[in-house]
Every structure is written in C-alpha cells, then in structure tokens.
PDB file of N, CA and C in Angstrom:
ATOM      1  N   UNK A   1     230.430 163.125 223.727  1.00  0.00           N
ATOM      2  CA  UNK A   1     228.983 163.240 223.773  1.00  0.00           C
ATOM      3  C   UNK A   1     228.453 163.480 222.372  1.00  0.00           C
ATOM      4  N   UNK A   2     227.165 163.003 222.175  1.00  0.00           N
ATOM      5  CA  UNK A   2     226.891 163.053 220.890  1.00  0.00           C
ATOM      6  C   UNK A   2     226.396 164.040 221.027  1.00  0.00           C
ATOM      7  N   UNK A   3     225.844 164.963 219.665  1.00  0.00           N
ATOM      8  CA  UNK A   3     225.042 166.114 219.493  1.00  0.00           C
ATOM      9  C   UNK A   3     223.584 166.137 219.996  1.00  0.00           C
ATOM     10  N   UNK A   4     223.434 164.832 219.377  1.00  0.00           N
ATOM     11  CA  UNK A   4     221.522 164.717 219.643  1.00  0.00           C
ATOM     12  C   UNK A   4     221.300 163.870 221.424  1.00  0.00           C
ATOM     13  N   UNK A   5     222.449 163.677 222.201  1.00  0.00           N
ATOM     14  CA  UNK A   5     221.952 163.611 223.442  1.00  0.00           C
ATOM     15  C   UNK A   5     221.969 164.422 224.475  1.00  0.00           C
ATOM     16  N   UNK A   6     220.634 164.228 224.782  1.00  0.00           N
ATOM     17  CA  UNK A   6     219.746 165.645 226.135  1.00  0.00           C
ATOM     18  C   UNK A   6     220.952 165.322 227.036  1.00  0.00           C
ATOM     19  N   UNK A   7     221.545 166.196 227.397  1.00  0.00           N
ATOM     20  CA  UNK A   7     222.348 166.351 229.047  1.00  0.00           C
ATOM     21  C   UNK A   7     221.519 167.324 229.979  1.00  0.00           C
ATOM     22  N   UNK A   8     221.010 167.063 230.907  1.00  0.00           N
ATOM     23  CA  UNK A   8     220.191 168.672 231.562  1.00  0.00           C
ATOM     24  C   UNK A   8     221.583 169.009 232.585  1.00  0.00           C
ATOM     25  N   UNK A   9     221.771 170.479 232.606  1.00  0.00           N
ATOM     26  CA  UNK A   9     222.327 171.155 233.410  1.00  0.00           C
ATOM     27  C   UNK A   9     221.151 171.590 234.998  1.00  0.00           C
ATOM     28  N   UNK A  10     221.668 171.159 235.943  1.00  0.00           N
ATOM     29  CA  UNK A  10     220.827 171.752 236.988  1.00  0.00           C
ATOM     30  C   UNK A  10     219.684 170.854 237.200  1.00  0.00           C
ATOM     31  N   UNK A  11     218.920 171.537 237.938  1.00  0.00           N
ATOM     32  CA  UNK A  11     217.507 170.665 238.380  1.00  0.00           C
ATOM     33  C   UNK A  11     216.692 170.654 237.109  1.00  0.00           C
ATOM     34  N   UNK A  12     216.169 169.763 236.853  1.00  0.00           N
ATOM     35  CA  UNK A  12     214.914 169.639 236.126  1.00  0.00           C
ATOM     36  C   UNK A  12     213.945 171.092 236.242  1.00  0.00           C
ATOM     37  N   UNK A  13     213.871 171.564 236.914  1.00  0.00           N
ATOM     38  CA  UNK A  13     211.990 172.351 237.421  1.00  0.00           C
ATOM     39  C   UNK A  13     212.369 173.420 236.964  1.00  0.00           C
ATOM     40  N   UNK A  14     213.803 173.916 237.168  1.00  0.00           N
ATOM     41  CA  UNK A  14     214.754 175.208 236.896  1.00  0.00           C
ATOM     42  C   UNK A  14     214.646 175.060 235.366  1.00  0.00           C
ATOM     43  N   UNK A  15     215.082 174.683 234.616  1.00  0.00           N
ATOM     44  CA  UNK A  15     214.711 174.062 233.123  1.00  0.00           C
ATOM     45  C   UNK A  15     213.682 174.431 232.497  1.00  0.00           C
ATOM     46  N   UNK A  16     212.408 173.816 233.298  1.00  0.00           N
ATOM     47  CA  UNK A  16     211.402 173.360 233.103  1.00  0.00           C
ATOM     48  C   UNK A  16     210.547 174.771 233.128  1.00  0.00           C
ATOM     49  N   UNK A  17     210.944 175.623 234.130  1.00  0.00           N
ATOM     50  CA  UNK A  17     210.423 176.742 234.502  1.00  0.00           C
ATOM     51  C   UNK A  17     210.965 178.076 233.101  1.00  0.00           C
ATOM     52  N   UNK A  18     212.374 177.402 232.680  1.00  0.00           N
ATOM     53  CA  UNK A  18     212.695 178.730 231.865  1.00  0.00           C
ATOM     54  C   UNK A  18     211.851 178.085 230.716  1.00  0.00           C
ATOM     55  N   UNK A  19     211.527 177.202 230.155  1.00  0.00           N
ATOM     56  CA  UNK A  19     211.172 176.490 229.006  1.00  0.00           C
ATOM     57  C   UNK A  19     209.655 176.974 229.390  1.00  0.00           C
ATOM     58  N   UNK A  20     208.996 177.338 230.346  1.00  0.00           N
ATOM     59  CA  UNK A  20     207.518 177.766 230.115  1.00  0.00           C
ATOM     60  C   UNK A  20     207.569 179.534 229.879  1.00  0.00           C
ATOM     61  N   UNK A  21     208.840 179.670 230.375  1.00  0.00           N
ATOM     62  CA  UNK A  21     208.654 181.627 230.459  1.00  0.00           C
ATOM     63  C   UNK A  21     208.445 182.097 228.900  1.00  0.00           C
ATOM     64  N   UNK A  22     209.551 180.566 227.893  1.00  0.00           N
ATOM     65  CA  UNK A  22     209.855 181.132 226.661  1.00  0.00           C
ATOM     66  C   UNK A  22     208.839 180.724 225.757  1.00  0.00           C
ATOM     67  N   UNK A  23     208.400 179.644 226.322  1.00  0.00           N
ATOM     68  CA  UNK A  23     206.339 178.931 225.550  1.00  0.00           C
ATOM     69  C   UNK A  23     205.697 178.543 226.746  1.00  0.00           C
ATOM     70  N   UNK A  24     205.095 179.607 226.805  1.00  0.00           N
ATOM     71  CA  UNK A  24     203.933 179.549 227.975  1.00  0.00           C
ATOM     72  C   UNK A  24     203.309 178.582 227.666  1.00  0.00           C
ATOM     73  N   UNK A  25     202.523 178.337 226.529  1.00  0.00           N
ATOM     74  CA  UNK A  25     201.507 177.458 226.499  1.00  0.00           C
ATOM     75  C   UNK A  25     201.727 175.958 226.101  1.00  0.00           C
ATOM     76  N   UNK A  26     203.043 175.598 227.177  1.00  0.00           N
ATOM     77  CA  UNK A  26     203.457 173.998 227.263  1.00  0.00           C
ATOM     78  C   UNK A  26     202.931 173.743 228.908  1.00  0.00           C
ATOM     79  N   UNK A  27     202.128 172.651 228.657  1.00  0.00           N
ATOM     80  CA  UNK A  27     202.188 171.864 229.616  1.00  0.00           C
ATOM     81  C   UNK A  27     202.690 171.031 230.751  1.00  0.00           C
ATOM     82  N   UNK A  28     202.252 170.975 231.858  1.00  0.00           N
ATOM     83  CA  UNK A  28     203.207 170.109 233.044  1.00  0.00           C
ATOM     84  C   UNK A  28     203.173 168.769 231.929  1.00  0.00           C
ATOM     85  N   UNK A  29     202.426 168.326 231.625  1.00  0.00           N
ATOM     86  CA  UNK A  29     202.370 166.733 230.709  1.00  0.00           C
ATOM     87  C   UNK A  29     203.135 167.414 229.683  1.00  0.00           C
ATOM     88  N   UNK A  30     203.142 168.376 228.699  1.00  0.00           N
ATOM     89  CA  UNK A  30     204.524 168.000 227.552  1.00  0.00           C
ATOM     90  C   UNK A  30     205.264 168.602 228.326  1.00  0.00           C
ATOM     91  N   UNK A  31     206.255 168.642 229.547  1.00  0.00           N
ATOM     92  CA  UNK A  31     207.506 168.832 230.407  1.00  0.00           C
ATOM     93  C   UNK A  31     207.868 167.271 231.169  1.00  0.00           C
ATOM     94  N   UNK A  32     206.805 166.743 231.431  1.00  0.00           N
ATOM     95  CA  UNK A  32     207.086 165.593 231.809  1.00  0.00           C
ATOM     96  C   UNK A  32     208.648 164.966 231.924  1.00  0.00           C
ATOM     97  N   UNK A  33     209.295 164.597 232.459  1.00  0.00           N
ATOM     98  CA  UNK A  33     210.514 164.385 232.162  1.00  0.00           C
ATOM     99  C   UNK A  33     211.060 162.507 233.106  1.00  0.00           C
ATOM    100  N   UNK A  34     211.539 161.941 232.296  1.00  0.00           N
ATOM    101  CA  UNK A  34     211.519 160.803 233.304  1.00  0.00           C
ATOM    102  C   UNK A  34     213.182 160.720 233.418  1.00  0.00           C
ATOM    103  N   UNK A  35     213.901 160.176 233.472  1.00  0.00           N
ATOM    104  CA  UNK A  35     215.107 159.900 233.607  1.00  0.00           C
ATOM    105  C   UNK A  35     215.057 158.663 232.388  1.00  0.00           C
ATOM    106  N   UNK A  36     216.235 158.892 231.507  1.00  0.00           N
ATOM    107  CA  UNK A  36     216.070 157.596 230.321  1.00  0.00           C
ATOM    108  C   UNK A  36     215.171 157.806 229.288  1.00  0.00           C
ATOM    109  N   UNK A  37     214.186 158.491 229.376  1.00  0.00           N
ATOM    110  CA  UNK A  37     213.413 158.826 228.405  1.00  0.00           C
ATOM    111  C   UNK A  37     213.650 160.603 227.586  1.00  0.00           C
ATOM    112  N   UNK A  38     214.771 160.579 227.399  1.00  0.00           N
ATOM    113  CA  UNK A  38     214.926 161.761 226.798  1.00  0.00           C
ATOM    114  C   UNK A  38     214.010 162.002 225.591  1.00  0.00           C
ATOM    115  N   UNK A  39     214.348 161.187 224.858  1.00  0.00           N
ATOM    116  CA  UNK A  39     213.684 160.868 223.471  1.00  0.00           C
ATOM    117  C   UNK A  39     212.235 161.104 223.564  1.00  0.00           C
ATOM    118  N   UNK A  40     211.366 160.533 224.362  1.00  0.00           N
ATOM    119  CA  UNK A  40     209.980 161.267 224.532  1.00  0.00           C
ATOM    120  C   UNK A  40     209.808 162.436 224.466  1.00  0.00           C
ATOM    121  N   UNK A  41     210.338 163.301 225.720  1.00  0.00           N
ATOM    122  CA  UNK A  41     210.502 164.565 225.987  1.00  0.00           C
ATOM    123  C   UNK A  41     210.784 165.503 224.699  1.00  0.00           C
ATOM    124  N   UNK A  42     212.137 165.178 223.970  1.00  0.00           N
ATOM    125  CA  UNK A  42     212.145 165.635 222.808  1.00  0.00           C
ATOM    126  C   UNK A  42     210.633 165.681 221.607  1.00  0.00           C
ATOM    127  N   UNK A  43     211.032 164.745 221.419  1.00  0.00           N
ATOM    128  CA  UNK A  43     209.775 164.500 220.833  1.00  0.00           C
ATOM    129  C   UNK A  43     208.494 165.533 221.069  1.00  0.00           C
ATOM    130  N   UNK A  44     207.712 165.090 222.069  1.00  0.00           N
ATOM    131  CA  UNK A  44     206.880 166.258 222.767  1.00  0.00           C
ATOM    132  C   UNK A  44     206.972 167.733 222.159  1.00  0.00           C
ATOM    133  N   UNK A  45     208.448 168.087 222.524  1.00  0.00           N
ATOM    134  CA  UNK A  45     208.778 169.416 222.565  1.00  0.00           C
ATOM    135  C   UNK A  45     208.834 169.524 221.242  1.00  0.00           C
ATOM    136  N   UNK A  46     209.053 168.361 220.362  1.00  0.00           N
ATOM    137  CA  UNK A  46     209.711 168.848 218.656  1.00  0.00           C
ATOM    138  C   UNK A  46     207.996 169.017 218.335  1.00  0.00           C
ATOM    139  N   UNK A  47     206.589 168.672 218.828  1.00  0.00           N
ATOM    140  CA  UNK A  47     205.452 168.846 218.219  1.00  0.00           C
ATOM    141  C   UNK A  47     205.239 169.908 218.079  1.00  0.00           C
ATOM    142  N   UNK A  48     205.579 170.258 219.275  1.00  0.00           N
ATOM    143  CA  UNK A  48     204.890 171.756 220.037  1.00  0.00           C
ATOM    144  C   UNK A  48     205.417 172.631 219.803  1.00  0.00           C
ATOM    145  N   UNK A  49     206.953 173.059 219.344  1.00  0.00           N
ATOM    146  CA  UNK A  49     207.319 174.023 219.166  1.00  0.00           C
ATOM    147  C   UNK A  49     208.154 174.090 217.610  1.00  0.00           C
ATOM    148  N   UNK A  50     207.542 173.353 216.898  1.00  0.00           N
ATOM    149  CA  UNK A  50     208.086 172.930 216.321  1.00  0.00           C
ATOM    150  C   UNK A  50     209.331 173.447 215.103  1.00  0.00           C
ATOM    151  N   UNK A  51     210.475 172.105 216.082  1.00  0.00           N
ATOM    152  CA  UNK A  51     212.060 172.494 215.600  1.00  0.00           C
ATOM    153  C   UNK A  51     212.444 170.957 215.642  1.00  0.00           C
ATOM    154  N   UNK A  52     213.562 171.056 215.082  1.00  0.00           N
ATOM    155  CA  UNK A  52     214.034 169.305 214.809  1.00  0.00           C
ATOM    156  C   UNK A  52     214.640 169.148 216.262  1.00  0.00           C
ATOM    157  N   UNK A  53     214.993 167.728 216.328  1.00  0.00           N
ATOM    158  CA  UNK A  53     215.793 167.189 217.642  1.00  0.00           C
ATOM    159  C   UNK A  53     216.867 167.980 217.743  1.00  0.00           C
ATOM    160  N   UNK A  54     217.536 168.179 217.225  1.00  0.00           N
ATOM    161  CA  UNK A  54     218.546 168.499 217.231  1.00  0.00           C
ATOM    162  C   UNK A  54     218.870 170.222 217.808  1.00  0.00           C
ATOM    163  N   UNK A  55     217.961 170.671 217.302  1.00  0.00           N
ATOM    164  CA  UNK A  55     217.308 172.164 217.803  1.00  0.00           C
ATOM    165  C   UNK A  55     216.818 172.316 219.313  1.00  0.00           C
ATOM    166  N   UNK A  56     215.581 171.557 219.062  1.00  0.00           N
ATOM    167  CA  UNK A  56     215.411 171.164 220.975  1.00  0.00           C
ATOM    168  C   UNK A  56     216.614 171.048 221.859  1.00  0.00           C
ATOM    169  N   UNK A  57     216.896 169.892 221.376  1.00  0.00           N
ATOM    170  CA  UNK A  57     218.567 169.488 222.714  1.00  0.00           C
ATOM    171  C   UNK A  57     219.020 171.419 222.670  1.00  0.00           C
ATOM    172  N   UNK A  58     219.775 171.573 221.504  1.00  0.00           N
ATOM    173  CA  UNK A  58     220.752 172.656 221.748  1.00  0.00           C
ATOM    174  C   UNK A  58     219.988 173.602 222.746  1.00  0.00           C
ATOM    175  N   UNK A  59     218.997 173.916 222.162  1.00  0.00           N
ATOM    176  CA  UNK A  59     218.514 174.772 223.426  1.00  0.00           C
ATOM    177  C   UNK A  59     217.950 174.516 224.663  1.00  0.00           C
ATOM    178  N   UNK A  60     217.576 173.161 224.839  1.00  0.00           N
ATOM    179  CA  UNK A  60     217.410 173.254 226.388  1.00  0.00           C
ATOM    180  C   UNK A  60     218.960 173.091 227.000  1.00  0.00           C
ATOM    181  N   UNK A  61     220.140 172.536 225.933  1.00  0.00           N
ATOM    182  CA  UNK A  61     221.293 172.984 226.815  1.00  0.00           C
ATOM    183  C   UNK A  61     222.057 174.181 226.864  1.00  0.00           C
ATOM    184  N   UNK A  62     221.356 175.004 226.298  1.00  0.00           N
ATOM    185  CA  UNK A  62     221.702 176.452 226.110  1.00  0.00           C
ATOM    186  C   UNK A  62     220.751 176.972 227.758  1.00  0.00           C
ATOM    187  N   UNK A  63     219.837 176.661 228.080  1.00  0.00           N
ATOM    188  CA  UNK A  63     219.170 177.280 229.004  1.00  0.00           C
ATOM    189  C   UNK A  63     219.520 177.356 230.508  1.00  0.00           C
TER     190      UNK A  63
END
C-alpha cells in the first residue's frame, strides 16, 4: 500500500463522526465521501484543516 492512499477502517459515518468531534466546524459537504474519489475528500480536508495529503490520510487512518 502506498503512503498517500486513503484506506478507511470501519464505516464511513464512524470516521466521519470522530473527524467532526476533532473539527467541529467541517461540514456534511467537506465529509462528503464517494467511493473512488479519495483524492477529493483529501483535498477538502487539506483546505480546511490545513495539513498536507499525506498528514490527512495518516490521520484519518489513525482514527
């Protein structure tokens, strides 16, 4: 597996839910999540909280 690809552990919403406890002020639209579109999602998240790709991934697979 490469470094910079999203794997999600678990359900999406479970994720999705710890990722708002830790920045409340993200959106259902920047959580959005499609299947195949990791790279958006990242993205999104690299605006908003802002950390490189590489940062994002690790921690939403840390979560």
């Amino acid at each position: 597996m490469n470094s910079t690809e999203l794997k999600l552990r678990g359900s999406w919403n479970e994720v999705k839910g710890k990722i708002k406890q830790e920045y409340a002020d993200l959106t259902d639209d920047d959580l959005k999540y499609e299947e195949g579109k990791d790279d958006e999602l990242v993205g999104r998240l690299q605006q908003k909280i802002g950390k490189t790709k590489e940062q994002v991934i690790d921690w939403i697979q840390r979560l």
